[in-house]
Amino acid sequence: MSFKPISEIGEFGLIERVSAIAAPSLKNAPGLMEGIGDDCAVYRTGGPALQVATTDLLVEHVHFDLLTTPMHHLGSKSISVNVSDVCAMNAEPRYALVSIAVPRKVPVEMVEELYRGMVHAASRYGLAIAGGDTSSSPSGLTISVTMIGETAEHRLTLRKGAMPGDLVCVTGTLGGSTAGLKVLLRERATMIEQLRNNEPYNKDVMAELQEYTGAIRHHLLPEARLDTIRFFRDNDIVPTSMIDISDGLTSDIGHICRRSGVGALIEEGRIPVLPEARSIAEEFQEDALSWALSGGEDYQLLFTVPKGLYDDIAANRDISIIGRITEPEEGLLLTDIYGMTIDLADSGKGFDHFTP
Ligand SMILES: [Mg+2]
C-alpha cells in the first residue's frame, strides 16, 4: 500500500474523503436535518427550536503564534470563531465545550488568562461555557471549542437556497484580518531577530504598531456578527442562504454557489475593503482586494436575500450589497472597477491548511 501526502488532495479533498467514510453513520440519527457540509450540523430534539452544532480547532504555529497573540485575545477569538459559524445558520449560540492541550512551557497564569478571555467573549454573546477537557501536549498549544446554538425552524438559513436575482450581501469590512496578520508577522520577525542578537526588546517598535491597531484588532479579536442575526430577527428578514467568511470571499461565495446550484456576479467597487488594509497593503506592495478575496479570517457574514428586500438591507449601514446571484451557467464572476469581467472560479482560492 502506498501512502498519499494530504497536501496532494488538499484540505477540501480530505474533508470529502472523511465525509464519505462518515456518511453511513448519518442513518443512526433520524432527527439530523443537515450533516457535514454547512457551517453547523442541524438537528431536532423534539422542542420548538432546532439545535445547531459546530466545532473549531485553533492550533499553535498553524492558527496563532504565542509571541504575537495575547492569551486573553486568543480565548476570546476561540469563542468568536464558533459563534460566527452559529450565526451563519441564522442561529443564536447557547453552550460551549472547551478542550485544551497545553505544552509544558505554558504556565497556570496563561491558561487562566485564556479562560478569562473565553468568559469575557461568552458573556458578550450570552452563552455558557458548560464543560470540556484538558490534556498535556508534547508540541504546541491546541484549543478545541464545540458550540451548540438554536434557531426557530423558519429562521434556519443554510448555504443552499440562493436563487438567481437574489442580492449578494456582506457585513462589515474585509481584508482587515490579513492586513493585521501581515503587520504581526513583520513584528514577530523583528522580535526574533532581537532575541537572537540578545538585544533588549525595543519598545519603540511596539509603539509604532499604534497606527495599525484597527487591522491587528480585526486579526486578533474578530467579532462574530450576532448583531446582524438580531437585525434579521427584529426586521423579519430571513436570508435565502448564508455562510461566514473564514476562507475569503471567493472561496465562501463559491460554497454558496455550489450548494445552491447558482452563479454569482460580484462588483469589485462594492466590496467593503477595510480602508486601513488598503494603506497597509500599499506599504507591503500587495493588493488589499486580493486579501479581501482570498485572505480569510474576517468572520463577516456573506448572505443572499430576494431583491425585494433591497430597501430593508440598504437601511443597515453596516451591510454592503456587493452583487447578485445569477444562473448557474454564468459561473462565478467579478467585474472590476474598469468594467472588465474576471472569472473567480479560476482565480485566487481561499485558505487551505494542507497546501503550501
Ligand atoms: Mg463557517
Coordinates of N, CA and C in Angstrom, one line a residue, residues 184-296:
L184 N 1.7 41.8 12.1 CA 2.1 41.0 13.3 C 3.3 40.1 12.9
L185 N 3.3 39.5 11.7 CA 4.4 38.6 11.2 C 5.7 39.4 11.0
R186 N 5.5 40.7 10.5 CA 6.7 41.5 10.4 C 7.3 41.8 11.8
E187 N 6.4 42.1 12.7 CA 6.8 42.4 14.1 C 7.5 41.2 14.7
R188 N 6.9 40.0 14.5 CA 7.4 38.8 15.0 C 8.9 38.6 14.5
A189 N 9.1 38.8 13.3 CA 10.4 38.6 12.7 C 11.4 39.6 13.4
T190 N 11.0 40.8 13.7 CA 11.9 41.8 14.4 C 12.2 41.3 15.8
M191 N 11.1 40.8 16.5 CA 11.3 40.3 17.8 C 12.3 39.1 17.9
I192 N 12.2 38.2 16.9 CA 13.0 37.0 16.9 C 14.5 37.4 16.6
E193 N 14.6 38.4 15.7 CA 16.0 38.9 15.4 C 16.6 39.5 16.6
Q194 N 15.8 40.3 17.4 CA 16.4 40.9 18.7 C 16.7 39.8 19.7
L195 N 15.9 38.8 19.8 CA 16.1 37.7 20.7 C 17.4 37.0 20.4
R196 N 17.6 36.7 19.0 CA 18.8 36.0 18.5 C 20.1 36.8 18.9
N197 N 20.0 38.2 18.8 CA 21.1 39.0 19.0 C 21.3 39.4 20.5
N198 N 20.4 38.8 21.3 CA 20.4 39.1 22.8 C 20.2 40.6 23.1
E199 N 19.5 41.2 22.1 CA 19.2 42.7 22.4 C 18.0 42.8 23.3
P200 N 17.9 43.8 24.1 CA 16.7 44.0 24.9 C 15.5 44.4 23.9
Y201 N 14.3 44.0 24.3 CA 13.2 44.2 23.4 C 13.0 45.8 23.2
N202 N 12.9 46.2 22.0 CA 12.8 47.6 21.7 C 11.4 48.1 21.7
K203 N 11.0 48.8 22.8 CA 9.6 49.2 23.0 C 9.1 50.1 21.9
D204 N 10.0 50.9 21.2 CA 9.6 51.8 20.2 C 8.9 51.0 19.0
V205 N 9.4 49.8 18.8 CA 8.8 49.0 17.7 C 7.3 48.8 18.0
M206 N 7.1 48.4 19.3 CA 5.7 48.1 19.7 C 4.9 49.4 19.6
A207 N 5.5 50.5 19.9 CA 4.7 51.8 19.9 C 4.3 52.1 18.5
E208 N 5.2 51.8 17.5 CA 4.9 52.0 16.1 C 3.7 51.2 15.6
L209 N 3.3 50.2 16.4 CA 2.2 49.4 16.0 C 0.8 50.1 16.2
Q210 N 0.9 51.2 17.0 CA -0.3 52.0 17.2 C -1.1 52.3 16.0
E211 N -0.4 52.7 14.9 CA -1.1 53.1 13.7 C -1.8 51.9 13.0
Y212 N -1.5 50.7 13.5 CA -2.1 49.6 12.8 C -3.2 48.9 13.7
T213 N -3.5 49.5 14.9 CA -4.3 48.8 15.8 C -5.6 48.3 15.3
G214 N -6.2 49.0 14.4 CA -7.5 48.6 13.8 C -7.4 47.3 13.1
A215 N -6.4 47.1 12.2 CA -6.2 45.9 11.5 C -5.8 44.7 12.4
I216 N -4.9 45.0 13.3 CA -4.5 44.0 14.3 C -5.6 43.5 15.1
R217 N -6.5 44.4 15.5 CA -7.7 44.0 16.2 C -8.6 43.1 15.4
H218 N -8.7 43.4 14.1 CA -9.5 42.5 13.2 C -8.9 41.1 13.2
H219 N -7.6 41.0 13.3 CA -7.0 39.7 13.3 C -7.1 39.0 14.6
L220 N -6.7 39.7 15.7 CA -6.6 39.0 17.0 C -8.0 38.9 17.7
L221 N -8.8 39.9 17.4 CA -10.1 39.9 18.2 C -11.3 40.0 17.2
P222 N -11.5 39.1 16.3 CA -12.7 39.2 15.4 C -14.0 39.1 16.2
E223 N -15.0 39.8 15.8 CA -16.3 39.8 16.4 C -17.3 39.0 15.6
A224 N -17.9 38.0 16.1 CA -18.9 37.3 15.4 C -20.1 38.2 15.2
R225 N -20.8 38.1 14.1 CA -21.9 39.1 13.8 C -23.3 38.7 14.3
L226 N -23.3 38.5 15.6 CA -24.6 38.2 16.3 C -25.5 39.4 16.2
D227 N -24.9 40.6 16.1 CA -25.8 41.8 15.9 C -26.6 41.7 14.6
T228 N -26.0 41.1 13.6 CA -26.7 41.0 12.3 C -27.8 40.0 12.4
I229 N -27.6 38.9 13.1 CA -28.6 37.9 13.3 C -29.8 38.5 14.0
R230 N -29.5 39.4 15.0 CA -30.6 40.1 15.7 C -31.3 41.2 14.9
F231 N -30.5 41.8 14.0 CA -31.1 42.7 13.0 C -32.1 42.0 12.1
F232 N -31.7 40.8 11.6 CA -32.6 40.0 10.8 C -33.9 39.6 11.6
R233 N -33.7 39.2 12.8 CA -34.9 38.8 13.6 C -35.8 40.0 13.8
D234 N -35.2 41.1 14.2 CA -36.1 42.3 14.5 C -36.8 42.9 13.3
N235 N -36.2 42.6 12.1 CA -36.8 43.2 10.9 C -37.5 42.1 10.0
D236 N -37.7 40.9 10.6 CA -38.3 39.8 10.0 C -37.7 39.5 8.6
I237 N -36.4 39.5 8.6 CA -35.6 39.1 7.4 C -35.1 37.7 7.6
V238 N -35.3 36.8 6.6 CA -34.7 35.5 6.6 C -33.9 35.4 5.3
P239 N -32.6 35.4 5.4 CA -31.8 35.3 4.1 C -32.1 34.0 3.4
T240 N -31.9 34.0 2.1 CA -32.1 32.7 1.3 C -30.9 31.7 1.5
S241 N -29.7 32.3 1.8 CA -28.5 31.5 2.0 C -27.5 32.3 2.8
M242 N -26.6 31.6 3.6 CA -25.6 32.4 4.3 C -24.5 31.5 4.7
I243 N -23.3 32.1 4.9 CA -22.0 31.5 5.3 C -21.2 32.6 6.0
D244 N -20.3 32.2 6.9 CA -19.4 33.2 7.4 C -18.1 33.2 6.6
I245 N -17.5 34.3 6.5 CA -16.3 34.4 5.7 C -15.1 34.0 6.5
S246 N -14.7 32.7 6.4 CA -13.5 32.3 7.1 C -12.3 32.0 6.2
D247 N -12.6 31.7 4.9 CA -11.6 31.4 4.0 C -11.3 32.4 2.9
G248 N -12.1 33.5 2.9 CA -12.0 34.5 1.9 C -13.3 34.6 1.1
L249 N -13.6 35.8 0.6 CA -14.9 36.0 -0.2 C -15.0 35.0 -1.4
T250 N -13.9 34.8 -2.1 CA -14.0 34.0 -3.3 C -14.4 32.5 -3.0
S251 N -13.7 32.0 -2.0 CA -14.0 30.6 -1.6 C -15.4 30.5 -1.0
D252 N -15.8 31.5 -0.2 CA -17.0 31.3 0.5 C -18.3 31.6 -0.3
I253 N -18.2 32.6 -1.3 CA -19.3 32.7 -2.2 C -19.3 31.5 -3.1
G254 N -18.2 30.9 -3.4 CA -18.1 29.6 -4.1 C -18.9 28.5 -3.4
H255 N -18.8 28.4 -2.1 CA -19.6 27.4 -1.3 C -21.1 27.6 -1.5
I256 N -21.5 28.9 -1.4 CA -22.9 29.2 -1.6 C -23.4 28.8 -3.0
C257 N -22.6 29.2 -4.0 CA -23.0 28.9 -5.4 C -23.1 27.4 -5.6
R258 N -22.1 26.6 -5.2 CA -22.1 25.2 -5.4 C -23.3 24.5 -4.7
R259 N -23.5 24.9 -3.4 CA -24.6 24.3 -2.6 C -25.9 24.7 -3.2
S260 N -26.0 25.9 -3.7 CA -27.3 26.4 -4.2 C -27.6 26.1 -5.6
G261 N -26.5 25.7 -6.4 CA -26.6 25.4 -7.8 C -26.9 26.7 -8.6
V262 N -26.1 27.8 -8.3 CA -26.3 29.0 -9.0 C -25.0 29.6 -9.3
G263 N -25.0 30.7 -10.1 CA -23.8 31.5 -10.3 C -23.9 32.8 -9.5
A264 N -22.8 33.7 -9.6 CA -22.9 35.0 -8.9 C -22.0 36.0 -9.7
L265 N -22.5 37.2 -9.7 CA -21.7 38.3 -10.3 C -21.4 39.3 -9.2
I266 N -20.1 39.5 -8.8 CA -19.7 40.4 -7.7 C -19.1 41.6 -8.4
E267 N -19.4 42.8 -7.8 CA -18.8 44.0 -8.3 C -17.7 44.5 -7.4
E268 N -16.4 44.5 -8.0 CA -15.3 44.9 -7.2 C -15.5 46.2 -6.4
G269 N -16.0 47.2 -7.1 CA -16.2 48.5 -6.5 C -17.1 48.5 -5.2
R270 N -17.9 47.5 -5.1 CA -18.8 47.4 -3.9 C -18.3 46.6 -2.8
I271 N -17.1 45.9 -3.0 CA -16.6 45.1 -1.9 C -16.0 46.0 -0.8
P272 N -16.5 45.9 0.4 CA -16.1 46.8 1.5 C -14.7 46.5 2.1
V273 N -13.7 46.9 1.4 CA -12.3 46.6 1.9 C -12.0 47.6 3.0
L274 N -11.5 47.1 4.2 CA -11.2 48.0 5.3 C -10.1 49.0 4.8
P275 N -10.4 50.4 5.0 CA -9.5 51.4 4.5 C -8.1 51.2 5.0
E276 N -7.9 50.9 6.3 CA -6.6 50.6 6.8 C -5.9 49.5 6.1
A277 N -6.6 48.5 5.7 CA -6.0 47.4 5.0 C -5.4 47.9 3.6
R278 N -6.0 48.9 3.0 CA -5.5 49.4 1.8 C -4.2 50.1 2.0
S279 N -4.1 50.9 3.1 CA -2.8 51.6 3.3 C -1.7 50.6 3.7
I280 N -2.1 49.5 4.5 CA -1.1 48.5 4.9 C -0.6 47.8 3.6
A281 N -1.6 47.5 2.7 CA -1.2 46.7 1.5 C -0.3 47.5 0.7
E282 N -0.5 48.9 0.6 CA 0.4 49.7 -0.1 C 1.9 49.6 0.4
E283 N 1.9 49.6 1.8 CA 3.2 49.6 2.4 C 3.9 48.2 2.1
F284 N 3.2 47.2 2.0 CA 3.7 45.8 1.8 C 3.8 45.6 0.2
Q285 N 3.4 46.6 -0.5 CA 3.3 46.4 -2.0 C 2.5 45.2 -2.4
E286 N 1.4 45.0 -1.7 CA 0.5 44.0 -2.1 C -0.9 44.6 -2.4
D287 N -1.9 43.7 -2.6 CA -3.2 44.2 -3.1 C -4.3 43.9 -2.0
A288 N -4.9 44.9 -1.5 CA -5.8 44.7 -0.4 C -7.1 44.0 -0.9
L289 N -7.4 44.2 -2.2 CA -8.5 43.4 -2.8 C -8.3 41.9 -2.7
S290 N -7.1 41.5 -3.0 CA -6.8 40.1 -3.0 C -6.8 39.5 -1.6
W291 N -6.5 40.4 -0.6 CA -6.6 40.0 0.8 C -8.1 39.8 1.2
A292 N -9.0 40.6 0.6 CA -10.4 40.5 0.9 C -11.0 39.3 0.2
L293 N -10.5 39.0 -1.0 CA -11.0 37.9 -1.8 C -10.5 36.5 -1.3
S294 N -9.2 36.5 -0.9 CA -8.7 35.1 -0.5 C -7.9 35.1 0.8
G295 N -7.9 36.2 1.5 CA -7.2 36.2 2.8 C -7.8 35.4 3.9
G296 N -9.1 35.6 4.1 CA -9.8 34.8 5.1 C -9.7 35.4 6.5

